[in-house]
Amino acid sequence: MTAPWHVSVITLHPDRFPGILAASLVGKALESGLWRLETYDLRAFGRGRHNSVDDTPAGGGPGMVLRADVLADAVDAATLPDDPRPRLCLSARGRPLTQARVHKLAEGPGVLLVCGRFEGIDQRVIDTRGLDEVSIGDFVLAGGEVAAMALMEACVRLLPGVMGADASGDEESFEAGLLEYPHYTRPQDFEGQTIPDVLTSGDHAAVARWRRDEAEKLTRERRPDLWAAQEELRDSKGDK
Ligand code: ADE
């Protein structure tokens, strides 16, 4: 058996993991050893009588900053000899996480994740420990834990054997550069709204065409950025 996908999480809330990731197929995969999770309690690396992990920002300003020495010790403790795993720090100012990046991470040996709290973390630990800052969206969370769980879930569901056919991928949002088409199931009549006829026509080619059209329409409306990238791709391939 290949080694499990290995996640190490540095956090002030180790007892909150795996949290929701213990549920469903992702949780079963954890139980069956397809992936492995360990947490490192940042407080255990704190300094002084109160195990302080943060201090006021140099230069003044609001909030508190995670100390470089405390976080560096935690990162070093979580790092294996010759650890090949990328070290990511969840942060609103990071590069946006994409499905393409999720695929790359899932294909690798695992990840080391740093969950920030407070205003930020000392830049020197980002620089010396090679932390790659990653954001899960253009909004600000109170800390990196929920973002870390989102990243883990996105990766783990792609691991071979975790989701079976459900993660087949090609038809999902982002996989083809488009948002997903709308879904319907029983009842045929829901509060006077019926299922589009084409979906019950048995004409597989027509269904595929309808789904493609709907996916394109949604993408144009909701994500002009994705749609522009699609058009560019199409133009570069020379088909219109
Ligand atoms: N921490 C706070 N906000 C975040 C975000 N948007 N993504 C990742 N980590 C965060």
CSV table of C-alpha atoms and ligand atoms in Angstrom, one decimal:
chain,number,residue,atom,x,y,z
A,1,MET,CA,0.0,0.0,0.0
A,2,THR,CA,1.2,3.5,-0.8
A,3,ALA,CA,1.8,5.9,2.2
A,4,PRO,CA,-1.2,7.8,3.3
A,5,TRP,CA,-1.6,11.4,2.3
A,6,HIS,CA,-0.1,13.1,5.3
A,7,VAL,CA,-1.4,16.3,6.8
A,8,SER,CA,0.2,18.1,9.7
A,9,VAL,CA,-1.7,21.0,11.1
A,10,ILE,CA,-0.2,23.7,13.4
A,11,THR,CA,-3.1,25.4,15.3
A,12,LEU,CA,-4.2,26.9,18.6
A,13,HIS,CA,-7.2,24.7,18.4
A,14,PRO,CA,-5.9,21.1,17.9
A,15,ASP,CA,-8.9,19.6,19.6
A,16,ARG,CA,-11.2,21.0,16.9
A,17,PHE,CA,-9.7,18.6,14.3
A,18,PRO,CA,-10.7,16.6,12.3
A,19,GLY,CA,-14.1,18.2,13.1
A,20,ILE,CA,-16.5,17.9,10.1
A,21,LEU,CA,-13.8,15.9,8.3
A,22,ALA,CA,-14.6,12.9,10.5
A,23,ALA,CA,-17.9,12.6,8.7
A,24,SER,CA,-18.9,10.9,5.5
A,25,LEU,CA,-16.5,9.3,3.0
A,26,VAL,CA,-13.7,11.7,3.9
A,27,GLY,CA,-13.9,10.5,7.5
A,28,LYS,CA,-14.1,6.9,6.5
A,29,ALA,CA,-10.9,7.4,4.4
A,30,LEU,CA,-9.2,8.8,7.5
A,31,GLU,CA,-10.3,5.8,9.5
A,32,SER,CA,-9.2,3.4,6.8
A,33,GLY,CA,-5.7,5.1,6.5
A,34,LEU,CA,-6.0,6.6,3.1
A,35,TRP,CA,-5.0,9.8,4.7
A,36,ARG,CA,-3.4,10.7,8.0
A,37,LEU,CA,-3.9,13.8,10.2
A,38,GLU,CA,-1.8,15.0,13.1
A,39,THR,CA,-2.1,18.3,14.9
A,40,TYR,CA,0.5,20.5,16.6
A,41,ASP,CA,-0.6,22.7,19.5
A,42,LEU,CA,0.9,26.1,19.0
A,43,ARG,CA,0.5,26.9,22.7
A,44,ALA,CA,2.9,24.1,23.5
A,45,PHE,CA,5.6,26.2,21.9
A,46,GLY,CA,4.7,29.4,23.7
A,47,ARG,CA,7.1,31.5,25.7
A,48,GLY,CA,7.1,32.6,29.3
A,49,ARG,CA,4.8,31.9,32.2
A,50,HIS,CA,1.7,32.1,30.1
A,51,ASN,CA,3.0,30.3,27.1
A,52,SER,CA,2.5,33.4,25.0
A,53,VAL,CA,2.4,32.9,21.3
A,54,ASP,CA,1.8,36.4,20.1
A,55,ASP,CA,2.9,40.0,20.7
A,56,THR,CA,2.2,43.6,19.6
A,57,PRO,CA,3.2,44.5,16.1
A,58,ALA,CA,6.5,46.2,15.5
A,59,GLY,CA,5.8,49.7,14.3
A,60,GLY,CA,2.5,49.9,16.1
A,61,GLY,CA,-1.1,49.3,15.0
A,62,PRO,CA,-4.0,47.2,16.0
A,63,GLY,CA,-4.0,43.5,16.8
A,64,MET,CA,-1.4,41.0,17.7
A,65,VAL,CA,1.2,39.1,15.6
A,66,LEU,CA,2.2,35.5,16.0
A,67,ARG,CA,5.8,35.3,17.2
A,68,ALA,CA,8.5,34.1,14.8
A,69,ASP,CA,10.3,32.0,17.3
A,70,VAL,CA,7.2,30.2,18.6
A,71,LEU,CA,5.8,29.4,15.1
A,72,ALA,CA,9.3,28.4,13.8
A,73,ASP,CA,9.6,25.9,16.6
A,74,ALA,CA,6.2,24.4,15.8
A,75,VAL,CA,7.0,24.2,12.1
A,76,ASP,CA,10.3,22.5,12.8
A,77,ALA,CA,8.7,20.0,15.1
A,78,ALA,CA,6.1,19.2,12.5
A,79,THR,CA,8.7,18.8,9.7
A,80,LEU,CA,10.0,15.3,9.1
A,81,PRO,CA,13.6,14.7,8.0
A,82,ASP,CA,13.8,15.5,4.3
A,83,ASP,CA,10.1,16.4,4.4
A,84,PRO,CA,8.9,16.7,0.8
A,85,ARG,CA,5.5,18.2,1.7
A,86,PRO,CA,4.7,21.8,0.8
A,87,ARG,CA,4.3,24.1,3.8
A,88,LEU,CA,1.2,26.3,3.4
A,89,CYS,CA,0.0,29.1,5.6
A,90,LEU,CA,-3.8,29.8,5.4
A,91,SER,CA,-4.1,33.6,5.1
A,92,ALA,CA,-6.5,36.0,3.5
A,93,ARG,CA,-3.5,37.7,1.8
A,94,GLY,CA,-2.3,34.4,0.2
A,95,ARG,CA,-2.6,33.3,-3.4
A,96,PRO,CA,-6.1,32.1,-4.1
A,97,LEU,CA,-6.6,28.3,-3.9
A,98,THR,CA,-7.8,26.8,-7.2
A,99,GLN,CA,-9.0,23.4,-8.2
A,100,ALA,CA,-5.8,23.0,-10.3
A,101,ARG,CA,-3.7,23.6,-7.1
A,102,VAL,CA,-5.9,21.2,-5.2
A,103,HIS,CA,-5.2,18.5,-7.7
A,104,LYS,CA,-1.4,19.1,-7.5
A,105,LEU,CA,-1.5,19.0,-3.7
A,106,ALA,CA,-3.6,15.8,-3.7
A,107,GLU,CA,-1.1,14.1,-6.1
A,108,GLY,CA,1.8,14.9,-3.7
A,109,PRO,CA,2.7,13.3,-0.4
A,110,GLY,CA,0.5,15.7,1.8
A,111,VAL,CA,0.8,19.1,3.3
A,112,LEU,CA,1.9,20.9,6.4
A,113,LEU,CA,-0.6,23.6,7.3
A,114,VAL,CA,-0.2,26.6,9.5
A,115,CYS,CA,-3.4,28.2,10.8
A,116,GLY,CA,-2.9,31.8,11.6
A,117,ARG,CA,-4.9,33.6,14.2
A,118,PHE,CA,-4.5,37.3,15.2
A,119,GLU,CA,-3.5,40.1,12.8
A,120,GLY,CA,-0.8,38.0,11.1
A,121,ILE,CA,2.4,36.1,11.6
A,122,ASP,CA,5.9,37.4,11.7
A,123,GLN,CA,7.3,37.7,8.2
A,124,ARG,CA,10.6,36.2,9.2
A,125,VAL,CA,9.1,32.7,9.8
A,126,ILE,CA,7.3,32.9,6.4
A,127,ASP,CA,10.7,33.7,4.8
A,128,THR,CA,13.0,31.3,6.7
A,129,ARG,CA,10.6,28.3,6.7
A,130,GLY,CA,9.4,28.7,3.1
A,131,LEU,CA,5.7,29.1,4.0
A,132,ASP,CA,3.5,29.5,1.0
A,133,GLU,CA,0.5,31.7,1.9
A,134,VAL,CA,-2.8,30.4,0.5
A,135,SER,CA,-6.3,32.1,0.6
A,136,ILE,CA,-9.6,30.2,0.1
A,137,GLY,CA,-11.4,33.4,-1.0
A,138,ASP,CA,-11.7,37.1,-0.9
A,139,PHE,CA,-13.1,37.4,2.5
A,140,VAL,CA,-11.6,37.5,6.0
A,141,LEU,CA,-12.0,34.6,8.5
A,142,ALA,CA,-11.1,34.9,12.2
A,143,GLY,CA,-8.4,32.3,11.7
A,144,GLY,CA,-7.0,29.7,9.4
A,145,GLU,CA,-8.7,26.6,10.8
A,146,VAL,CA,-11.8,26.6,8.7
A,147,ALA,CA,-9.7,27.4,5.7
A,148,ALA,CA,-7.4,24.5,6.5
A,149,MET,CA,-10.3,22.1,6.7
A,150,ALA,CA,-11.7,23.4,3.4
A,151,LEU,CA,-8.3,22.8,1.7
A,152,MET,CA,-8.0,19.3,3.3
A,153,GLU,CA,-11.5,18.3,2.2
A,154,ALA,CA,-10.9,19.5,-1.3
A,155,CYS,CA,-7.7,17.4,-1.6
A,156,VAL,CA,-8.8,14.3,0.3
A,157,ARG,CA,-11.9,13.8,-1.9
A,158,LEU,CA,-9.6,13.5,-4.9
A,159,LEU,CA,-7.4,10.8,-3.4
A,160,PRO,CA,-7.8,7.4,-5.1
A,161,GLY,CA,-10.4,5.3,-3.3
A,162,VAL,CA,-12.0,8.0,-1.3
A,163,MET,CA,-15.1,9.0,-3.3
A,164,GLY,CA,-15.3,6.3,-6.0
A,165,ALA,CA,-17.3,7.4,-9.0
A,166,ASP,CA,-18.6,10.6,-7.3
A,167,ALA,CA,-15.3,12.4,-7.8
A,168,SER,CA,-15.0,11.4,-11.4
A,169,GLY,CA,-14.5,15.0,-11.9
A,170,ASP,CA,-14.9,15.9,-15.5
A,171,GLU,CA,-18.5,17.2,-15.0
A,172,GLU,CA,-17.9,19.1,-11.8
A,173,SER,CA,-17.6,22.8,-11.4
A,174,PHE,CA,-14.1,24.1,-12.4
A,175,GLU,CA,-12.9,20.8,-13.7
A,176,ALA,CA,-13.7,21.8,-17.3
A,177,GLY,CA,-13.3,25.5,-16.5
A,178,LEU,CA,-17.1,25.9,-16.2
A,179,LEU,CA,-19.6,25.9,-13.4
A,180,GLU,CA,-21.8,22.9,-13.0
A,181,TYR,CA,-25.1,22.6,-14.8
A,182,PRO,CA,-28.3,22.4,-12.7
A,183,HIS,CA,-29.5,19.0,-11.3
A,184,TYR,CA,-33.0,17.5,-10.9
A,185,THR,CA,-34.4,14.4,-9.4
A,186,ARG,CA,-37.8,13.2,-8.2
A,187,PRO,CA,-40.6,14.3,-7.9
A,188,GLN,CA,-41.3,15.0,-11.5
A,189,ASP,CA,-43.6,17.8,-10.4
A,190,PHE,CA,-42.4,19.9,-7.4
A,191,GLU,CA,-44.8,22.7,-6.5
A,192,GLY,CA,-45.8,23.0,-10.1
A,193,GLN,CA,-42.3,23.1,-11.4
A,194,THR,CA,-41.4,20.2,-13.7
A,195,ILE,CA,-38.1,18.7,-14.7
A,196,PRO,CA,-36.9,20.0,-18.1
A,197,ASP,CA,-38.3,17.7,-20.8
A,198,VAL,CA,-34.9,17.0,-22.4
A,199,LEU,CA,-33.7,15.3,-19.2
A,200,THR,CA,-36.4,12.7,-19.3
A,201,SER,CA,-36.3,12.3,-23.1
A,202,GLY,CA,-33.7,9.5,-23.1
A,203,ASP,CA,-31.7,11.4,-25.8
A,204,HIS,CA,-28.2,11.3,-24.3
A,205,ALA,CA,-26.7,13.6,-26.9
A,206,ALA,CA,-29.5,16.2,-26.3
A,207,VAL,CA,-29.0,15.9,-22.5
A,208,ALA,CA,-25.2,16.5,-23.0
A,209,ARG,CA,-25.9,19.5,-25.2
A,210,TRP,CA,-28.4,21.0,-22.7
A,211,ARG,CA,-26.0,20.5,-19.8
A,212,ARG,CA,-23.2,22.1,-21.7
A,213,ASP,CA,-25.4,25.1,-22.7
A,214,GLU,CA,-26.6,25.6,-19.1
A,215,ALA,CA,-23.0,25.3,-17.7
A,216,GLU,CA,-21.9,28.0,-20.2
A,217,LYS,CA,-24.8,30.2,-19.4
A,218,LEU,CA,-24.2,30.0,-15.6
A,219,THR,CA,-20.5,30.6,-16.0
A,220,ARG,CA,-21.1,33.7,-18.2
A,221,GLU,CA,-23.5,35.1,-15.7
A,222,ARG,CA,-21.8,34.3,-12.4
A,223,ARG,CA,-18.1,34.1,-13.3
A,224,PRO,CA,-17.1,36.4,-16.2
A,225,ASP,CA,-13.5,35.8,-15.1
A,226,LEU,CA,-13.8,32.0,-15.7
A,227,TRP,CA,-15.7,32.6,-18.9
A,228,ALA,CA,-13.0,34.9,-20.3
A,229,ALA,CA,-10.4,32.3,-19.5
A,230,GLN,CA,-12.5,29.7,-21.3
A,231,GLU,CA,-12.8,32.0,-24.4
A,232,GLU,CA,-9.0,32.6,-24.4
A,233,LEU,CA,-8.4,28.9,-24.2
A,234,ARG,CA,-10.8,28.3,-27.1
A,235,ASP,CA,-9.2,31.0,-29.2
A,236,SER,CA,-5.7,29.7,-28.6
A,237,LYS,CA,-6.8,26.3,-29.8
A,238,GLY,CA,-8.2,27.9,-32.9
A,239,ASP,CA,-11.8,26.6,-32.6
A,240,LYS,CA,-14.6,29.1,-32.4
B,1,ADE,N1,-7.6,33.3,7.2
B,1,ADE,C1,-8.4,34.4,7.3
B,1,ADE,N2,-9.0,34.6,6.2
B,1,ADE,C2,-8.6,33.6,5.3
B,1,ADE,C3,-9.0,33.3,4.0
B,1,ADE,N3,-9.8,34.0,3.3
B,1,ADE,N4,-8.4,32.2,3.4
B,1,ADE,C4,-7.5,31.5,4.1
B,1,ADE,N5,-7.1,31.8,5.4
B,1,ADE,C5,-7.7,32.8,6.0
